[in-house]
Every structure is written in C-alpha cells, then in structure tokens.
PDB file of C-alpha atoms in Angstrom:
ATOM      1  CA  MET B 511      38.415 170.836 124.098  1.00 46.00           C
ATOM      2  CA  VAL B 512      41.142 169.907 126.546  1.00 44.00           C
ATOM      3  CA  PHE B 513      40.441 170.718 129.838  1.00 48.00           C
ATOM      4  CA  THR B 514      43.085 173.145 131.683  1.00 46.00           C
ATOM      5  CA  PRO B 515      44.009 171.186 134.666  1.00 46.00           C
ATOM      6  CA  SER B 516      44.847 172.866 137.943  1.00 46.00           C
ATOM      7  CA  THR B 517      48.138 171.403 138.148  1.00 42.00           C
ATOM      8  CA  SER B 518      51.183 171.778 135.747  1.00 41.00           C
ATOM      9  CA  PRO B 519      52.069 169.522 133.053  1.00 38.00           C
ATOM     10  CA  ALA B 520      55.000 168.020 134.979  1.00 40.00           C
ATOM     11  CA  ALA B 521      52.958 167.327 137.652  1.00 41.00           C
ATOM     12  CA  LEU B 522      50.396 165.736 135.537  1.00 39.00           C
ATOM     13  CA  GLY B 523      53.144 163.516 133.811  1.00 41.00           C
ATOM     14  CA  ALA B 524      53.942 162.502 137.131  1.00 39.00           C
ATOM     15  CA  ARG B 525      50.733 161.355 138.467  1.00 36.00           C
ATOM     16  CA  ARG B 526      51.482 163.345 141.490  1.00 36.00           C
ATOM     17  CA  ALA B 527      49.533 166.304 141.373  1.00 36.00           C
ATOM     18  CA  VAL B 528      47.685 167.786 144.251  1.00 32.00           C
ATOM     19  CA  VAL B 529      44.333 169.436 145.303  1.00 35.00           C
ATOM     20  CA  PRO B 530      41.825 169.755 147.688  1.00 34.00           C
ATOM     21  CA  GLY B 531      40.026 166.664 148.283  1.00 37.00           C
ATOM     22  CA  LYS B 532      39.684 163.114 149.925  1.00 41.00           C
ATOM     23  CA  VAL B 533      40.886 159.710 149.510  1.00 40.00           C
ATOM     24  CA  SER B 534      38.368 157.229 149.478  1.00 46.00           C
ATOM     25  CA  ALA B 535      38.523 154.355 152.120  1.00 52.00           C
ATOM     26  CA  ARG B 536      38.632 152.093 148.949  1.00 51.00           C
ATOM     27  CA  GLY B 537      41.589 153.791 147.335  1.00 50.00           C
ATOM     28  CA  ALA B 538      43.597 153.738 150.536  1.00 48.00           C
ATOM     29  CA  SER B 539      42.970 150.011 151.092  1.00 52.00           C
ATOM     30  CA  VAL B 540      44.041 149.266 147.710  1.00 49.00           C
ATOM     31  CA  ALA B 541      47.473 151.000 148.111  1.00 46.00           C
ATOM     32  CA  ARG B 542      48.004 149.199 151.449  1.00 47.00           C
ATOM     33  CA  ARG B 543      47.191 145.768 149.438  1.00 47.00           C
ATOM     34  CA  PHE B 544      50.066 146.583 146.853  1.00 45.00           C
ATOM     35  CA  ARG B 545      52.173 148.375 149.094  1.00 38.00           C
ATOM     36  CA  ALA B 546      52.280 151.670 147.284  1.00 36.00           C
ATOM     37  CA  PRO B 547      52.125 154.889 148.342  1.00 32.00           C
ATOM     38  CA  PHE B 548      48.556 156.212 148.188  1.00 32.00           C
ATOM     39  CA  ALA B 549      47.936 159.224 150.921  1.00 32.00           C
ATOM     40  CA  PRO B 550      47.499 163.005 150.892  1.00 33.00           C
ATOM     41  CA  ARG B 551      50.685 165.028 150.521  1.00 35.00           C
ATOM     42  CA  ALA B 552      49.333 167.437 153.143  1.00 37.00           C
ATOM     43  CA  ALA B 553      46.464 167.414 155.293  1.00 39.00           C
ATOM     44  CA  GLY B 554      43.170 168.092 153.104  1.00 47.00           C
ATOM     45  CA  GLN B 555      44.853 167.257 150.017  1.00 46.00           C
ATOM     46  CA  ALA B 556      44.830 164.349 147.875  1.00 61.00           C
ATOM     47  CA  ALA B 557      46.574 162.803 144.793  1.00 84.00           C
ATOM     48  CA  MET B 558      45.094 163.293 141.410  1.00 89.00           C
ATOM     49  CA  ARG B 559      45.090 161.366 138.520  1.00 91.00           C
ATOM     50  CA  PRO B 560      44.636 161.679 134.623  1.00 91.00           C
ATOM     51  CA  TYR B 561      41.091 160.521 132.807  1.00 93.00           C
ATOM     52  CA  THR B 562      40.689 160.144 129.060  1.00 92.00           C
ATOM     53  CA  LEU B 563      37.213 160.287 127.654  1.00 92.00           C
ATOM     54  CA  ARG B 564      35.830 157.623 125.785  1.00 89.00           C
ATOM     55  CA  LYS B 565      32.482 157.477 123.613  1.00 90.00           C
ATOM     56  CA  GLY B 566      29.227 158.114 126.066  1.00 90.00           C
ATOM     57  CA  ASP B 567      31.401 159.894 128.664  1.00 92.00           C
ATOM     58  CA  THR B 568      29.688 162.978 130.350  1.00 92.00           C
ATOM     59  CA  LEU B 569      30.704 164.876 133.245  1.00 91.00           C
ATOM     60  CA  GLU B 570      27.660 163.650 134.749  1.00 94.00           C
ATOM     61  CA  SER B 571      28.082 159.886 134.148  1.00 94.00           C
ATOM     62  CA  ILE B 572      31.738 160.263 135.199  1.00 95.00           C
ATOM     63  CA  ALA B 573      30.886 161.995 138.462  1.00 94.00           C
ATOM     64  CA  GLN B 574      27.993 159.631 139.130  1.00 95.00           C
ATOM     65  CA  LYS B 575      29.822 156.440 138.861  1.00 95.00           C
ATOM     66  CA  ARG B 576      32.429 157.778 141.168  1.00 95.00           C
ATOM     67  CA  SER B 577      29.923 159.272 143.919  1.00 94.00           C
ATOM     68  CA  MET B 578      31.115 162.792 142.819  1.00 95.00           C
ATOM     69  CA  SER B 579      29.437 165.964 142.041  1.00 93.00           C
ATOM     70  CA  VAL B 580      29.687 167.777 138.576  1.00 91.00           C
ATOM     71  CA  ASP B 581      31.018 170.804 140.619  1.00 91.00           C
ATOM     72  CA  GLU B 582      33.669 168.755 142.094  1.00 91.00           C
ATOM     73  CA  ILE B 583      35.364 167.777 138.862  1.00 91.00           C
ATOM     74  CA  LYS B 584      34.903 171.194 137.791  1.00 89.00           C
ATOM     75  CA  LYS B 585      37.095 172.380 140.532  1.00 88.00           C
ATOM     76  CA  CYS B 586      40.048 169.622 139.542  1.00 89.00           C
ATOM     77  CA  ASN B 587      40.248 170.826 136.039  1.00 88.00           C
ATOM     78  CA  SER B 588      39.485 174.528 136.061  1.00 79.00           C
ATOM     79  CA  ARG B 589      36.454 174.093 133.525  1.00 66.00           C
ATOM     80  CA  LYS B 590      34.292 176.701 132.917  1.00 60.00           C
ATOM     81  CA  ASP B 591      30.603 176.751 132.171  1.00 59.00           C
ATOM     82  CA  GLY B 592      29.606 175.919 128.442  1.00 55.00           C
ATOM     83  CA  ASP B 593      33.066 174.382 127.903  1.00 66.00           C
ATOM     84  CA  ALA B 594      32.562 171.207 125.745  1.00 77.00           C
ATOM     85  CA  ILE B 595      34.116 168.114 126.338  1.00 82.00           C
ATOM     86  CA  LYS B 596      35.058 165.460 123.874  1.00 88.00           C
ATOM     87  CA  VAL B 597      36.483 161.904 123.377  1.00 90.00           C
ATOM     88  CA  GLY B 598      40.053 161.676 123.775  1.00 89.00           C
ATOM     89  CA  ASP B 599      40.117 164.806 125.981  1.00 90.00           C
ATOM     90  CA  THR B 600      42.100 164.312 129.405  1.00 91.00           C
ATOM     91  CA  ILE B 601      40.932 165.636 132.593  1.00 92.00           C
ATOM     92  CA  LEU B 602      42.004 165.243 136.298  1.00 92.00           C
ATOM     93  CA  LEU B 603      39.783 163.098 138.769  1.00 93.00           C
ATOM     94  CA  PRO B 604      40.993 162.371 142.434  1.00 92.00           C
ATOM     95  CA  ALA B 605      43.015 159.030 142.350  1.00 89.00           C
ATOM     96  CA  GLY B 606      40.743 157.797 145.394  1.00 89.00           C
ATOM     97  CA  LYS B 607      37.514 158.220 143.337  1.00 92.00           C
ATOM     98  CA  LEU B 608      36.795 154.742 141.844  1.00 94.00           C
ATOM     99  CA  SER B 609      34.124 153.627 139.992  1.00 94.00           C
ATOM    100  CA  ALA B 610      32.491 150.058 140.252  1.00 95.00           C
ATOM    101  CA  ARG B 611      34.099 148.906 136.952  1.00 94.00           C
ATOM    102  CA  ASP B 612      37.229 150.477 138.295  1.00 95.00           C
ATOM    103  CA  ASN B 613      36.972 147.932 141.502  1.00 95.00           C
ATOM    104  CA  GLU B 614      36.373 144.915 139.190  1.00 95.00           C
ATOM    105  CA  ILE B 615      39.643 145.676 137.334  1.00 95.00           C
ATOM    106  CA  ILE B 616      41.597 145.912 140.849  1.00 95.00           C
ATOM    107  CA  ASP B 617      40.035 142.958 142.181  1.00 95.00           C
ATOM    108  CA  GLY B 618      41.467 140.910 139.269  1.00 95.00           C
ATOM    109  CA  ILE B 619      45.147 141.665 139.894  1.00 95.00           C
ATOM    110  CA  ALA B 620      46.657 139.817 142.493  1.00 93.00           C
ATOM    111  CA  LYS B 621      50.134 140.615 141.472  1.00 91.00           C
ATOM    112  CA  ILE B 622      51.149 143.075 138.794  1.00 89.00           C
ATOM    113  CA  ASN B 623      53.730 140.788 137.331  1.00 92.00           C
ATOM    114  CA  GLN B 624      50.989 137.713 137.014  1.00 94.00           C
ATOM    115  CA  PRO B 625      48.306 137.057 134.751  1.00 96.00           C
ATOM    116  CA  ARG B 626      45.171 139.121 135.714  1.00 96.00           C
ATOM    117  CA  VAL B 627      41.803 138.103 135.763  1.00 97.00           C
ATOM    118  CA  TYR B 628      39.408 140.335 133.555  1.00 97.00           C
ATOM    119  CA  PRO B 629      35.944 140.550 134.140  1.00 95.00           C
ATOM    120  CA  THR B 630      33.779 140.676 130.853  1.00 96.00           C
ATOM    121  CA  ARG B 631      31.160 143.162 130.068  1.00 93.00           C
ATOM    122  CA  LYS B 632      27.988 141.806 128.138  1.00 93.00           C
ATOM    123  CA  GLY B 633      28.241 141.680 124.279  1.00 94.00           C
ATOM    124  CA  GLU B 634      31.906 142.468 124.592  1.00 95.00           C
ATOM    125  CA  SER B 635      34.108 140.371 121.864  1.00 96.00           C
ATOM    126  CA  ILE B 636      37.408 138.977 122.460  1.00 96.00           C
ATOM    127  CA  MET B 637      38.640 141.267 119.562  1.00 96.00           C
ATOM    128  CA  ASP B 638      37.197 143.982 121.827  1.00 96.00           C
ATOM    129  CA  ILE B 639      39.500 143.019 124.829  1.00 97.00           C
ATOM    130  CA  ILE B 640      42.573 142.411 123.025  1.00 96.00           C
ATOM    131  CA  GLU B 641      42.828 145.067 120.698  1.00 97.00           C
ATOM    132  CA  PRO B 642      42.894 147.661 122.447  1.00 95.00           C
ATOM    133  CA  ARG B 643      45.357 146.104 124.796  1.00 96.00           C
ATOM    134  CA  ASN B 644      47.739 144.857 122.204  1.00 96.00           C
ATOM    135  CA  ILE B 645      47.436 141.238 122.992  1.00 96.00           C
ATOM    136  CA  ALA B 646      48.006 138.394 120.907  1.00 96.00           C
ATOM    137  CA  PHE B 647      45.161 136.062 120.390  1.00 97.00           C
ATOM    138  CA  GLU B 648      47.274 133.096 120.847  1.00 96.00           C
ATOM    139  CA  ASP B 649      48.325 134.164 124.103  1.00 97.00           C
ATOM    140  CA  VAL B 650      44.947 134.727 125.607  1.00 97.00           C
ATOM    141  CA  LYS B 651      44.071 131.135 124.401  1.00 96.00           C
ATOM    142  CA  LYS B 652      46.878 129.591 126.259  1.00 96.00           C
ATOM    143  CA  LEU B 653      45.788 131.430 129.291  1.00 97.00           C
ATOM    144  CA  ASN B 654      42.378 130.350 128.759  1.00 97.00           C
ATOM    145  CA  PRO B 655      42.287 126.381 127.726  1.00 95.00           C
ATOM    146  CA  GLY B 656      38.633 125.240 126.849  1.00 93.00           C
ATOM    147  CA  VAL B 657      37.152 128.826 126.791  1.00 93.00           C
ATOM    148  CA  ASN B 658      35.190 129.676 123.980  1.00 93.00           C
ATOM    149  CA  LEU B 659      36.835 133.009 122.838  1.00 94.00           C
ATOM    150  CA  GLY B 660      34.124 134.758 120.831  1.00 94.00           C
ATOM    151  CA  THR B 661      31.569 137.202 122.395  1.00 95.00           C
ATOM    152  CA  PHE B 662      30.671 137.065 126.218  1.00 95.00           C
ATOM    153  CA  ASN B 663      27.304 137.566 127.543  1.00 92.00           C
ATOM    154  CA  ASN B 664      27.128 136.412 131.083  1.00 89.00           C
ATOM    155  CA  GLY B 665      30.133 137.961 132.826  1.00 89.00           C
ATOM    156  CA  GLU B 666      32.545 135.544 131.930  1.00 94.00           C
ATOM    157  CA  LYS B 667      36.298 136.151 133.344  1.00 94.00           C
ATOM    158  CA  LEU B 668      39.189 135.710 131.190  1.00 96.00           C
ATOM    159  CA  LYS B 669      42.924 135.536 132.058  1.00 97.00           C
ATOM    160  CA  LEU B 670      45.029 138.252 130.528  1.00 97.00           C
ATOM    161  CA  PRO B 671      48.779 138.641 130.323  1.00 96.00           C
ATOM    162  CA  PRO B 672      50.519 140.811 132.933  1.00 94.00           C
ATOM    163  CA  GLY B 673      51.293 144.380 131.829  1.00 93.00           C
ATOM    164  CA  LYS B 674      48.614 144.508 129.198  1.00 94.00           C
ATOM    165  CA  TYR B 675      46.174 147.561 130.048  1.00 95.00           C
ATOM    166  CA  THR B 676      43.746 150.104 127.998  1.00 94.00           C
ATOM    167  CA  THR B 677      44.985 153.859 128.700  1.00 91.00           C
ATOM    168  CA  ARG B 678      41.958 154.152 130.961  1.00 91.00           C
ATOM    169  CA  GLU B 679      43.267 151.142 133.084  1.00 94.00           C
ATOM    170  CA  LYS B 680      46.593 152.513 133.212  1.00 93.00           C
ATOM    171  CA  GLU B 681      45.502 155.854 134.215  1.00 92.00           C
ATOM    172  CA  MET B 682      43.563 154.326 136.945  1.00 93.00           C
ATOM    173  CA  LEU B 683      46.204 151.833 138.227  1.00 93.00           C
ATOM    174  CA  GLN B 684      48.973 154.367 138.327  1.00 91.00           C
ATOM    175  CA  GLY B 685      46.618 156.690 139.938  1.00 89.00           C
ATOM    176  CA  CYS B 686      45.970 154.219 142.794  1.00 86.00           C
ATOM    177  CA  GLY B 687      49.616 153.574 143.001  1.00 88.00           C
ATOM    178  CA  ILE B 688      49.318 149.701 141.795  1.00 90.00           C
ATOM    179  CA  LEU B 689      51.437 150.595 138.613  1.00 89.00           C
ATOM    180  CA  PRO B 690      54.485 152.631 139.036  1.00 87.00           C
ATOM    181  CA  PRO B 691      54.584 156.111 136.925  1.00 79.00           C
ATOM    182  CA  GLU B 692      55.663 155.196 133.213  1.00 68.00           C
ATOM    183  CA  THR B 693      59.206 155.947 132.581  1.00 50.00           C
ATOM    184  CA  VAL B 694      60.930 156.747 129.581  1.00 45.00           C
ATOM    185  CA  ASN B 695      62.870 153.972 127.542  1.00 47.00           C
ATOM    186  CA  PRO B 696      65.873 155.025 125.829  1.00 49.00           C
ATOM    187  CA  LEU B 697      65.825 152.517 123.657  1.00 50.00           C
ATOM    188  CA  LYS B 698      62.795 153.785 122.252  1.00 51.00           C
ATOM    189  CA  ILE B 699      64.300 157.375 121.768  1.00 46.00           C
ATOM    190  CA  LEU B 700      67.154 156.199 120.260  1.00 54.00           C
ATOM    191  CA  VAL B 701      65.302 153.907 117.776  1.00 56.00           C
ATOM    192  CA  SER B 702      62.354 156.851 116.934  1.00 58.00           C
ATOM    193  CA  PRO B 703      61.953 158.133 113.164  1.00 68.00           C
ATOM    194  CA  ASN B 704      63.139 161.216 114.415  1.00 66.00           C
ATOM    195  CA  SER B 705      66.232 160.088 115.969  1.00 66.00           C
ATOM    196  CA  LEU B 706      67.049 157.807 113.173  1.00 71.00           C
ATOM    197  CA  ALA B 707      66.692 160.754 110.688  1.00 75.00           C
ATOM    198  CA  LEU B 708      69.009 162.961 112.944  1.00 78.00           C
ATOM    199  CA  PHE B 709      71.548 160.197 112.974  1.00 75.00           C
ATOM    200  CA  GLY B 710      71.525 159.712 109.217  1.00 79.00           C
ATOM    201  CA  ALA B 711      71.589 163.718 108.597  1.00 80.00           C
ATOM    202  CA  ALA B 712      74.844 163.561 110.976  1.00 84.00           C
ATOM    203  CA  THR B 713      76.510 160.828 109.149  1.00 85.00           C
ATOM    204  CA  LEU B 714      76.183 162.402 105.890  1.00 82.00           C
ATOM    205  CA  ALA B 715      77.300 165.797 107.218  1.00 81.00           C
ATOM    206  CA  GLY B 716      80.396 163.900 108.769  1.00 82.00           C
ATOM    207  CA  VAL B 717      81.191 162.525 105.340  1.00 80.00           C
ATOM    208  CA  TYR B 718      80.686 165.556 103.343  1.00 75.00           C
ATOM    209  CA  ALA B 719      83.264 167.229 105.938  1.00 79.00           C
ATOM    210  CA  MET B 720      85.895 164.556 105.348  1.00 79.00           C
ATOM    211  CA  TYR B 721      85.313 165.165 101.527  1.00 75.00           C
ATOM    212  CA  PHE B 722      85.706 168.498 101.596  1.00 74.00           C
ATOM    213  CA  ALA B 723      89.043 168.302 104.168  1.00 75.00           C
ATOM    214  CA  ALA B 724      90.417 165.891 101.543  1.00 74.00           C
ATOM    215  CA  CYS B 725      89.734 167.845  98.463  1.00 77.00           C
ATOM    216  CA  LYS B 726      91.264 171.303 100.022  1.00 74.00           C
ATOM    217  CA  ARG B 727      94.071 169.571 101.467  1.00 72.00           C
ATOM    218  CA  TYR B 728      94.927 167.991  97.709  1.00 70.00           C
ATOM    219  CA  GLN B 729      94.575 171.181  95.837  1.00 72.00           C
ATOM    220  CA  GLU B 730      96.910 173.134  98.586  1.00 71.00           C
ATOM    221  CA  HIS B 731      99.430 170.570  99.070  1.00 69.00           C
ATOM    222  CA  GLY B 732      98.977 167.810  96.721  1.00 67.00           C
ATOM    223  CA  ILE B 733      98.589 165.349  99.581  1.00 62.00           C
ATOM    224  CA  LYS B 734      95.617 163.472  99.912  1.00 58.00           C
ATOM    225  CA  LEU B 735      93.651 162.553 103.090  1.00 54.00           C
ATOM    226  CA  TRP B 736      94.304 158.923 102.766  1.00 57.00           C
ATOM    227  CA  GLY B 737      95.948 156.636  99.809  1.00 55.00           C
ATOM    228  CA  ASN B 738      99.001 158.938  99.729  1.00 54.00           C
ATOM    229  CA  GLU B 739     101.541 156.478 100.981  1.00 52.00           C
ATOM    230  CA  GLU B 740     103.618 156.544  97.489  1.00 53.00           C
ATOM    231  CA  GLY B 741     103.534 160.341  97.781  1.00 50.00           C
ATOM    232  CA  ALA B 742     104.542 160.374 101.562  1.00 47.00           C
ATOM    233  CA  LYS B 743     107.585 157.664 100.654  1.00 51.00           C
ATOM    234  CA  GLN B 744     108.838 160.045  97.505  1.00 52.00           C
ATOM    235  CA  GLY B 745     108.725 162.896  99.795  1.00 50.00           C
ATOM    236  CA  SER B 746     110.630 161.114 102.161  1.00 50.00           C
ATOM    237  CA  ARG B 747     113.763 160.592 100.064  1.00 51.00           C
TER     238      ARG B 747
END
C-alpha cells in the first residue's frame, strides 16, 4: 500500500514539501558544507523528502535509525493505524532526519562531480554495489587499483564514479540539498518508445494524406500531385 502524503504530488516531485517538524543540526551543517539551501520555509516548518522502503524496513526500524517516533512518521504521511507497508512503497520523512548510514554516505562525498568514497557493508559483494547503481565493473576497477573486488567483510572503502547512486541514496541526498532535484531530459522524452510510436503514426498519416490528395486530384483534373511535367507542358501549348 502506498502512503498518502500530506503534501501534493507536485510538491513531492520537487522535493520541497513542507510539514511541521525540525531540521537536525547534522542536516543543516551538511547543507552549509555543500552551499545548498536546507532550511525550513517558515518558522516551525521543515523540508521533507521521499523515502522508498526496501526489504526489512518497518516504521519502527525507520524511526529508530533516525531518532524519530513512529507517530512522527504517521503524521508526515497521513497514515492510519492498520495500514500495511511493503517494499517499494514511498513515504515522506523530514529531510534533516538522517541515519548513521546516511551520514556515512554523505561523509564519502567531497564534491558531487568527483569520485566518492563508499563504505562497504559486511558481507556486501561488488555486484551488490555496482548493479543497483548501474556502474560498470571496469570503472570501479580503474578507481581502485590493487583492491580485491569480491566480497567485503571488514568495512573496506571503495571509490565509486560520480553521479552513481541508488534510489534511496538519491532521495536522501536530494532531500539534504546535496544533489539538485532531478530535471526532465527532453532527449529521453523524444526517444522514448511512446514518442517513437507517435512519430511513426504521424508519418504514416502524412504519407496517406498525400496519397489520398494525389488520387483525388488525378480523378478530378487528370493532374498528378507530382510527376506531371509532361502534362503541364502539353496544357501550356
């Protein structure tokens, strides 16, 4: 079940919805470090960000990791008691409420256009890291010469290419103002399957319209729409 946010979908897409709450000192300091806006829009109001649930998430675990109460999360999402949550659902959290893992991710980013340092989890494999971030193995290998890229068990740190994040990382970093909100790439729209299908249909319709006009003109006037140079010469004599 998808939560019903207390804000409009437009506000959620812009990552700038506001509800009562407080911004943590950590969140504010992160924003100052990256020179990005990260402050309540008005007194007593704080920025919100989306959070996509993954396997093992519960309201209790989400709240505990961010020093929140379950009631605070419910208020942010207009959630009723008994509503079930599942993997893939999206809820809203105060942007300034960060978990220890969030802080680790942030600490590994010096500049958003440079490789970042990623703190591995115990038992995490290289494929667990690169696949959800759409990173090529060779790219990681170049950034980490001499590192055994297998399974990590001792909190090893890897360098990852800039701009490569999971959905959860993106949500958190955009909510903190470290990454800008995503914008629509017009080229992606133009080459999307639906756009190509529409373009093909419009082209076929245009060709058919020209053929129909040529046939009608020939039947009524004996004049072709094209290829009628000889007839035109005879008519001018």
